[in-house]
PDB file of N, CA and C and ligand atoms in Angstrom:
ATOM      1  N   MET L   1     155.494  91.569 167.346  1.00 64.00           N
ATOM      2  CA  MET L   1     156.826  91.202 166.813  1.00 64.00           C
ATOM      3  C   MET L   1     157.925  91.928 167.597  1.00 64.00           C
ATOM      4  N   PRO L   2     158.211  91.458 168.800  1.00 73.00           N
ATOM      5  CA  PRO L   2     159.199  92.169 169.636  1.00 73.00           C
ATOM      6  C   PRO L   2     160.586  92.249 169.013  1.00 73.00           C
ATOM      7  N   ASP L   3     161.011  91.198 168.323  1.00 85.00           N
ATOM      8  CA  ASP L   3     162.350  91.212 167.730  1.00 85.00           C
ATOM      9  C   ASP L   3     162.478  92.328 166.699  1.00 85.00           C
ATOM     10  N   PHE L   4     161.406  92.477 165.928  1.00 85.00           N
ATOM     11  CA  PHE L   4     161.411  93.503 164.886  1.00 85.00           C
ATOM     12  C   PHE L   4     161.531  94.897 165.517  1.00 85.00           C
ATOM     13  N   MET L   5     160.724  95.151 166.577  1.00 82.00           N
ATOM     14  CA  MET L   5     160.765  96.453 167.238  1.00 82.00           C
ATOM     15  C   MET L   5     162.134  96.725 167.866  1.00 82.00           C
ATOM     16  N   ASP L   6     162.735  95.685 168.453  1.00 88.00           N
ATOM     17  CA  ASP L   6     164.078  95.846 169.025  1.00 88.00           C
ATOM     18  C   ASP L   6     165.060  96.276 167.952  1.00 88.00           C
ATOM     19  N   HIS L   7     164.900  95.643 166.789  1.00 88.00           N
ATOM     20  CA  HIS L   7     165.801  95.951 165.678  1.00 88.00           C
ATOM     21  C   HIS L   7     165.657  97.416 165.267  1.00 88.00           C
ATOM     22  N   ILE L   8     164.422  97.888 165.154  1.00 85.00           N
ATOM     23  CA  ILE L   8     164.157  99.279 164.772  1.00 85.00           C
ATOM     24  C   ILE L   8     164.770 100.232 165.800  1.00 85.00           C
ATOM     25  N   GLN L   9     164.537  99.934 167.081  1.00 88.00           N
ATOM     26  CA  GLN L   9     165.037 100.802 168.139  1.00 88.00           C
ATOM     27  C   GLN L   9     166.564 100.847 168.126  1.00 88.00           C
ATOM     28  N   GLN L  10     167.176  99.676 167.939  1.00 89.00           N
ATOM     29  CA  GLN L  10     168.642  99.632 167.905  1.00 89.00           C
ATOM     30  C   GLN L  10     169.159 100.465 166.737  1.00 89.00           C
ATOM     31  N   HIS L  11     168.477 100.373 165.620  1.00 87.00           N
ATOM     32  CA  HIS L  11     168.884 101.139 164.444  1.00 87.00           C
ATOM     33  C   HIS L  11     168.788 102.642 164.731  1.00 87.00           C
ATOM     34  N   ALA L  12     167.695 103.056 165.377  1.00 86.00           N
ATOM     35  CA  ALA L  12     167.508 104.473 165.704  1.00 86.00           C
ATOM     36  C   ALA L  12     168.630 104.946 166.621  1.00 86.00           C
ATOM     37  N   GLU L  13     169.023 104.112 167.580  1.00 87.00           N
ATOM     38  CA  GLU L  13     170.103 104.484 168.494  1.00 87.00           C
ATOM     39  C   GLU L  13     171.434 104.614 167.743  1.00 87.00           C
ATOM     40  N   ASP L  14     171.659 103.710 166.798  1.00 89.00           N
ATOM     41  CA  ASP L  14     172.889 103.771 166.005  1.00 89.00           C
ATOM     42  C   ASP L  14     172.948 105.067 165.206  1.00 89.00           C
ATOM     43  N   VAL L  15     171.820 105.425 164.600  1.00 86.00           N
ATOM     44  CA  VAL L  15     171.766 106.646 163.786  1.00 86.00           C
ATOM     45  C   VAL L  15     172.032 107.869 164.655  1.00 86.00           C
ATOM     46  N   ALA L  16     171.424 107.903 165.842  1.00 85.00           N
ATOM     47  CA  ALA L  16     171.616 109.040 166.749  1.00 85.00           C
ATOM     48  C   ALA L  16     173.075 109.127 167.181  1.00 85.00           C
ATOM     49  N   ALA L  17     173.696 107.995 167.472  1.00 85.00           N
ATOM     50  CA  ALA L  17     175.093 107.977 167.896  1.00 85.00           C
ATOM     51  C   ALA L  17     175.993 108.472 166.766  1.00 85.00           C
ATOM     52  N   ASP L  18     175.681 108.052 165.544  1.00 83.00           N
ATOM     53  CA  ASP L  18     176.459 108.499 164.388  1.00 83.00           C
ATOM     54  C   ASP L  18     176.352 110.013 164.223  1.00 83.00           C
ATOM     55  N   ALA L  19     175.131 110.540 164.383  1.00 84.00           N
ATOM     56  CA  ALA L  19     174.910 111.974 164.215  1.00 84.00           C
ATOM     57  C   ALA L  19     175.687 112.750 165.267  1.00 84.00           C
ATOM     58  N   LEU L  20     175.690 112.255 166.494  1.00 79.00           N
ATOM     59  CA  LEU L  20     176.429 112.922 167.571  1.00 79.00           C
ATOM     60  C   LEU L  20     177.925 112.907 167.288  1.00 79.00           C
ATOM     61  N   ALA L  21     178.431 111.765 166.835  1.00 81.00           N
ATOM     62  CA  ALA L  21     179.857 111.635 166.539  1.00 81.00           C
ATOM     63  C   ALA L  21     180.243 112.575 165.399  1.00 81.00           C
ATOM     64  N   ALA L  22     179.391 112.650 164.371  1.00 77.00           N
ATOM     65  CA  ALA L  22     179.664 113.522 163.231  1.00 77.00           C
ATOM     66  C   ALA L  22     179.670 114.978 163.679  1.00 77.00           C
ATOM     67  N   HIS L  23     178.737 115.317 164.568  1.00 71.00           N
ATOM     68  CA  HIS L  23     178.665 116.686 165.068  1.00 71.00           C
ATOM     69  C   HIS L  23     179.928 117.026 165.856  1.00 71.00           C
ATOM     70  N   ALA L  24     180.388 116.095 166.684  1.00 69.00           N
ATOM     71  CA  ALA L  24     181.600 116.309 167.481  1.00 69.00           C
ATOM     72  C   ALA L  24     182.798 116.518 166.566  1.00 69.00           C
ATOM     73  N   ARG L  25     182.895 115.706 165.501  1.00 65.00           N
ATOM     74  CA  ARG L  25     184.008 115.843 164.547  1.00 65.00           C
ATOM     75  C   ARG L  25     183.961 117.203 163.877  1.00 65.00           C
ATOM     76  N   ARG L  26     182.742 117.622 163.445  1.00 60.00           N
ATOM     77  CA  ARG L  26     182.586 118.904 162.773  1.00 60.00           C
ATOM     78  C   ARG L  26     182.995 120.039 163.700  1.00 60.00           C
ATOM     79  N   SER L  27     182.536 119.972 164.958  1.00 50.00           N
ATOM     80  CA  SER L  27     182.845 121.023 165.925  1.00 50.00           C
ATOM     81  C   SER L  27     184.345 121.161 166.086  1.00 50.00           C
ATOM     82  N   GLN L  28     185.046 120.037 166.154  1.00 50.00           N
ATOM     83  CA  GLN L  28     186.490 120.083 166.314  1.00 50.00           C
ATOM     84  C   GLN L  28     187.142 120.721 165.093  1.00 50.00           C
ATOM     85  N   GLN L  29     186.601 120.454 163.925  1.00 60.00           N
ATOM     86  CA  GLN L  29     187.200 120.988 162.706  1.00 60.00           C
ATOM     87  C   GLN L  29     187.021 122.494 162.589  1.00 60.00           C
ATOM     88  N   VAL L  30     185.825 123.011 162.950  1.00 64.00           N
ATOM     89  CA  VAL L  30     185.559 124.416 162.717  1.00 64.00           C
ATOM     90  C   VAL L  30     186.141 125.324 163.799  1.00 64.00           C
ATOM     91  N   GLY L  31     186.491 124.769 164.959  1.00 87.00           N
ATOM     92  CA  GLY L  31     187.014 125.597 166.039  1.00 87.00           C
ATOM     93  C   GLY L  31     188.350 126.217 165.683  1.00 87.00           C
ATOM     94  N   ARG L  32     188.554 127.454 166.070  1.00 92.00           N
ATOM     95  CA  ARG L  32     189.809 128.148 165.788  1.00 92.00           C
ATOM     96  C   ARG L  32     190.558 128.402 167.090  1.00 92.00           C
ATOM     97  N   THR L  33     191.878 128.492 166.999  1.00 94.00           N
ATOM     98  CA  THR L  33     192.681 128.771 168.192  1.00 94.00           C
ATOM     99  C   THR L  33     192.975 130.266 168.290  1.00 94.00           C
ATOM    100  N   THR L  34     192.809 130.983 167.174  1.00 96.00           N
ATOM    101  CA  THR L  34     192.956 132.438 167.193  1.00 96.00           C
ATOM    102  C   THR L  34     191.741 133.065 166.518  1.00 96.00           C
ATOM    103  N   CYS L  35     191.471 134.326 166.861  1.00 95.00           N
ATOM    104  CA  CYS L  35     190.286 135.021 166.369  1.00 95.00           C
ATOM    105  C   CYS L  35     190.270 135.091 164.837  1.00 95.00           C
ATOM    106  N   ALA L  36     189.083 134.844 164.241  1.00 94.00           N
ATOM    107  CA  ALA L  36     188.943 134.891 162.788  1.00 94.00           C
ATOM    108  C   ALA L  36     189.015 136.322 162.255  1.00 94.00           C
ATOM    109  N   ASN L  37     188.844 137.305 163.138  1.00 94.00           N
ATOM    110  CA  ASN L  37     188.964 138.706 162.750  1.00 94.00           C
ATOM    111  C   ASN L  37     190.450 139.016 162.554  1.00 94.00           C
ATOM    112  N   LEU L  38     190.851 139.251 161.301  1.00 93.00           N
ATOM    113  CA  LEU L  38     192.278 139.426 160.986  1.00 93.00           C
ATOM    114  C   LEU L  38     192.883 140.655 161.650  1.00 93.00           C
ATOM    115  N   ASP L  39     192.043 141.658 161.947  1.00 94.00           N
ATOM    116  CA  ASP L  39     192.544 142.854 162.627  1.00 94.00           C
ATOM    117  C   ASP L  39     192.794 142.595 164.104  1.00 94.00           C
ATOM    118  N   CYS L  40     192.291 141.470 164.597  1.00 96.00           N
ATOM    119  CA  CYS L  40     192.379 141.167 166.028  1.00 96.00           C
ATOM    120  C   CYS L  40     193.410 140.060 166.265  1.00 96.00           C
ATOM    121  N   GLY L  41     193.102 138.838 165.830  1.00 95.00           N
ATOM    122  CA  GLY L  41     194.042 137.734 165.974  1.00 95.00           C
ATOM    123  C   GLY L  41     194.261 137.281 167.406  1.00 95.00           C
ATOM    124  N   GLU L  42     193.348 137.687 168.287  1.00 95.00           N
ATOM    125  CA  GLU L  42     193.437 137.316 169.709  1.00 95.00           C
ATOM    126  C   GLU L  42     193.330 135.802 169.872  1.00 95.00           C
ATOM    127  N   ALA L  43     194.051 135.247 170.835  1.00 96.00           N
ATOM    128  CA  ALA L  43     193.964 133.811 171.107  1.00 96.00           C
ATOM    129  C   ALA L  43     192.586 133.476 171.666  1.00 96.00           C
ATOM    130  N   ILE L  44     192.059 132.320 171.262  1.00 95.00           N
ATOM    131  CA  ILE L  44     190.758 131.857 171.755  1.00 95.00           C
ATOM    132  C   ILE L  44     191.008 130.745 172.764  1.00 95.00           C
ATOM    133  N   ALA L  45     190.326 130.819 173.897  1.00 92.00           N
ATOM    134  CA  ALA L  45     190.477 129.791 174.938  1.00 92.00           C
ATOM    135  C   ALA L  45     190.127 128.423 174.351  1.00 92.00           C
ATOM    136  N   LYS L  46     190.882 127.398 174.754  1.00 91.00           N
ATOM    137  CA  LYS L  46     190.683 126.091 174.117  1.00 91.00           C
ATOM    138  C   LYS L  46     189.302 125.522 174.402  1.00 91.00           C
ATOM    139  N   GLU L  47     188.672 125.945 175.500  1.00 92.00           N
ATOM    140  CA  GLU L  47     187.298 125.500 175.763  1.00 92.00           C
ATOM    141  C   GLU L  47     186.360 126.017 174.676  1.00 92.00           C
ATOM    142  N   ARG L  48     186.589 127.261 174.232  1.00 92.00           N
ATOM    143  CA  ARG L  48     185.745 127.846 173.187  1.00 92.00           C
ATOM    144  C   ARG L  48     186.100 127.247 171.827  1.00 92.00           C
ATOM    145  N   THR L  49     187.360 126.965 171.596  1.00 91.00           N
ATOM    146  CA  THR L  49     187.776 126.310 170.350  1.00 91.00           C
ATOM    147  C   THR L  49     187.062 124.972 170.199  1.00 91.00           C
ATOM    148  N   ALA L  50     186.988 124.228 171.326  1.00 89.00           N
ATOM    149  CA  ALA L  50     186.327 122.924 171.320  1.00 89.00           C
ATOM    150  C   ALA L  50     184.852 123.058 170.968  1.00 89.00           C
ATOM    151  N   LEU L  51     184.260 124.202 171.268  1.00 89.00           N
ATOM    152  CA  LEU L  51     182.848 124.433 170.950  1.00 89.00           C
ATOM    153  C   LEU L  51     182.671 124.974 169.536  1.00 89.00           C
ATOM    154  N   GLY L  52     183.775 125.117 168.798  1.00 89.00           N
ATOM    155  CA  GLY L  52     183.684 125.581 167.414  1.00 89.00           C
ATOM    156  C   GLY L  52     183.736 127.091 167.284  1.00 89.00           C
ATOM    157  N   ALA L  53     184.332 127.776 168.275  1.00 92.00           N
ATOM    158  CA  ALA L  53     184.394 129.233 168.246  1.00 92.00           C
ATOM    159  C   ALA L  53     185.227 129.719 167.055  1.00 92.00           C
ATOM    160  N   GLN L  54     184.791 130.813 166.434  1.00 93.00           N
ATOM    161  CA  GLN L  54     185.515 131.426 165.325  1.00 93.00           C
ATOM    162  C   GLN L  54     186.108 132.770 165.742  1.00 93.00           C
ATOM    163  N   LEU L  55     185.541 133.377 166.765  1.00 94.00           N
ATOM    164  CA  LEU L  55     185.945 134.717 167.181  1.00 94.00           C
ATOM    165  C   LEU L  55     186.303 134.715 168.656  1.00 94.00           C
ATOM    166  N   CYS L  56     187.183 135.633 169.079  1.00 95.00           N
ATOM    167  CA  CYS L  56     187.476 135.783 170.497  1.00 95.00           C
ATOM    168  C   CYS L  56     186.250 136.393 171.174  1.00 95.00           C
ATOM    169  N   LEU L  57     186.236 136.409 172.493  1.00 94.00           N
ATOM    170  CA  LEU L  57     185.053 136.886 173.218  1.00 94.00           C
ATOM    171  C   LEU L  57     184.692 138.322 172.842  1.00 94.00           C
ATOM    172  N   ASP L  58     185.690 139.201 172.729  1.00 95.00           N
ATOM    173  CA  ASP L  58     185.427 140.605 172.401  1.00 95.00           C
ATOM    174  C   ASP L  58     184.753 140.732 171.040  1.00 95.00           C
ATOM    175  N   CYS L  59     185.321 140.045 170.032  1.00 96.00           N
ATOM    176  CA  CYS L  59     184.766 140.133 168.677  1.00 96.00           C
ATOM    177  C   CYS L  59     183.399 139.460 168.614  1.00 96.00           C
ATOM    178  N   GLN L  60     183.246 138.361 169.375  1.00 94.00           N
ATOM    179  CA  GLN L  60     181.963 137.661 169.379  1.00 94.00           C
ATOM    180  C   GLN L  60     180.865 138.568 169.913  1.00 94.00           C
ATOM    181  N   SER L  61     181.131 139.246 171.040  1.00 95.00           N
ATOM    182  CA  SER L  61     180.091 140.106 171.619  1.00 95.00           C
ATOM    183  C   SER L  61     179.869 141.333 170.745  1.00 95.00           C
ATOM    184  N   ALA L  62     180.931 141.841 170.108  1.00 94.00           N
ATOM    185  CA  ALA L  62     180.783 142.970 169.192  1.00 94.00           C
ATOM    186  C   ALA L  62     179.910 142.558 168.006  1.00 94.00           C
ATOM    187  N   GLU L  63     180.165 141.343 167.500  1.00 92.00           N
ATOM    188  CA  GLU L  63     179.405 140.826 166.369  1.00 92.00           C
ATOM    189  C   GLU L  63     177.940 140.647 166.747  1.00 92.00           C
ATOM    190  N   GLU L  64     177.699 140.147 167.963  1.00 93.00           N
ATOM    191  CA  GLU L  64     176.327 139.917 168.406  1.00 93.00           C
ATOM    192  C   GLU L  64     175.576 141.227 168.593  1.00 93.00           C
ATOM    193  N   SER L  65     176.234 142.253 169.148  1.00 94.00           N
ATOM    194  CA  SER L  65     175.537 143.529 169.340  1.00 94.00           C
ATOM    195  C   SER L  65     175.317 144.209 167.992  1.00 94.00           C
ATOM    196  N   ARG L  66     176.260 144.015 167.066  1.00 92.00           N
ATOM    197  CA  ARG L  66     176.094 144.555 165.712  1.00 92.00           C
ATOM    198  C   ARG L  66     174.897 143.904 165.045  1.00 92.00           C
ATOM    199  N   ALA L  67     174.795 142.576 165.172  1.00 91.00           N
ATOM    200  CA  ALA L  67     173.696 141.829 164.563  1.00 91.00           C
ATOM    201  C   ALA L  67     172.370 142.256 165.172  1.00 91.00           C
ATOM    202  N   ALA L  68     172.338 142.470 166.496  1.00 91.00           N
ATOM    203  CA  ALA L  68     171.109 142.882 167.177  1.00 91.00           C
ATOM    204  C   ALA L  68     170.717 144.270 166.692  1.00 91.00           C
ATOM    205  N   HIS L  69     171.697 145.167 166.538  1.00 88.00           N
ATOM    206  CA  HIS L  69     171.462 146.522 166.073  1.00 88.00           C
ATOM    207  C   HIS L  69     170.895 146.487 164.654  1.00 88.00           C
ATOM    208  N   PHE L  70     171.527 145.670 163.811  1.00 84.00           N
ATOM    209  CA  PHE L  70     171.098 145.555 162.416  1.00 84.00           C
ATOM    210  C   PHE L  70     169.665 145.061 162.338  1.00 84.00           C
ATOM    211  N   LYS L  71     169.332 144.070 163.188  1.00 86.00           N
ATOM    212  CA  LYS L  71     167.992 143.499 163.197  1.00 86.00           C
ATOM    213  C   LYS L  71     166.986 144.572 163.617  1.00 86.00           C
ATOM    214  N   ALA L  72     167.334 145.385 164.613  1.00 84.00           N
ATOM    215  CA  ALA L  72     166.431 146.423 165.104  1.00 84.00           C
ATOM    216  C   ALA L  72     166.139 147.433 164.004  1.00 84.00           C
ATOM    217  N   TRP L  73     167.194 147.816 163.252  1.00 77.00           N
ATOM    218  CA  TRP L  73     167.001 148.793 162.180  1.00 77.00           C
ATOM    219  C   TRP L  73     166.249 148.176 161.009  1.00 77.00           C
ATOM    220  N   GLY L  74     166.504 146.886 160.758  1.00 74.00           N
ATOM    221  CA  GLY L  74     165.852 146.211 159.647  1.00 74.00           C
ATOM    222  C   GLY L  74     164.353 146.111 159.814  1.00 74.00           C
ATOM    223  N   ARG L  75     163.869 146.256 161.054  1.00 65.00           N
ATOM    224  CA  ARG L  75     162.447 146.121 161.328  1.00 65.00           C
ATOM    225  C   ARG L  75     161.656 147.331 160.828  1.00 65.00           C
ATOM    226  N   ARG L  76     162.306 148.460 160.604  1.00 61.00           N
ATOM    227  CA  ARG L  76     161.596 149.672 160.164  1.00 61.00           C
ATOM    228  C   ARG L  76     160.957 149.475 158.789  1.00 61.00           C
TER     229      ARG L  76
HETATM  230 ZN1   ZN I 101     188.896 139.014 168.162  1.00 69.99          ZN
END
């Protein structure tokens, strides 16, 4: 039943396209133009905003090293 299989495949492609579009919309919504850290407030590059960035590079790397440190201690 080739017609049936074509229909299924087309449907799968539509669903994937919808998911990608929804993800793109979400990313645009969550991206910030200034750092979410209120003590910082540094401007975020628009390339990072487009990727959904919440923190400036300094705060992001500080947050990541803090998280890595916390994970290391949590292992004890
Ligand atoms: Zn910051």
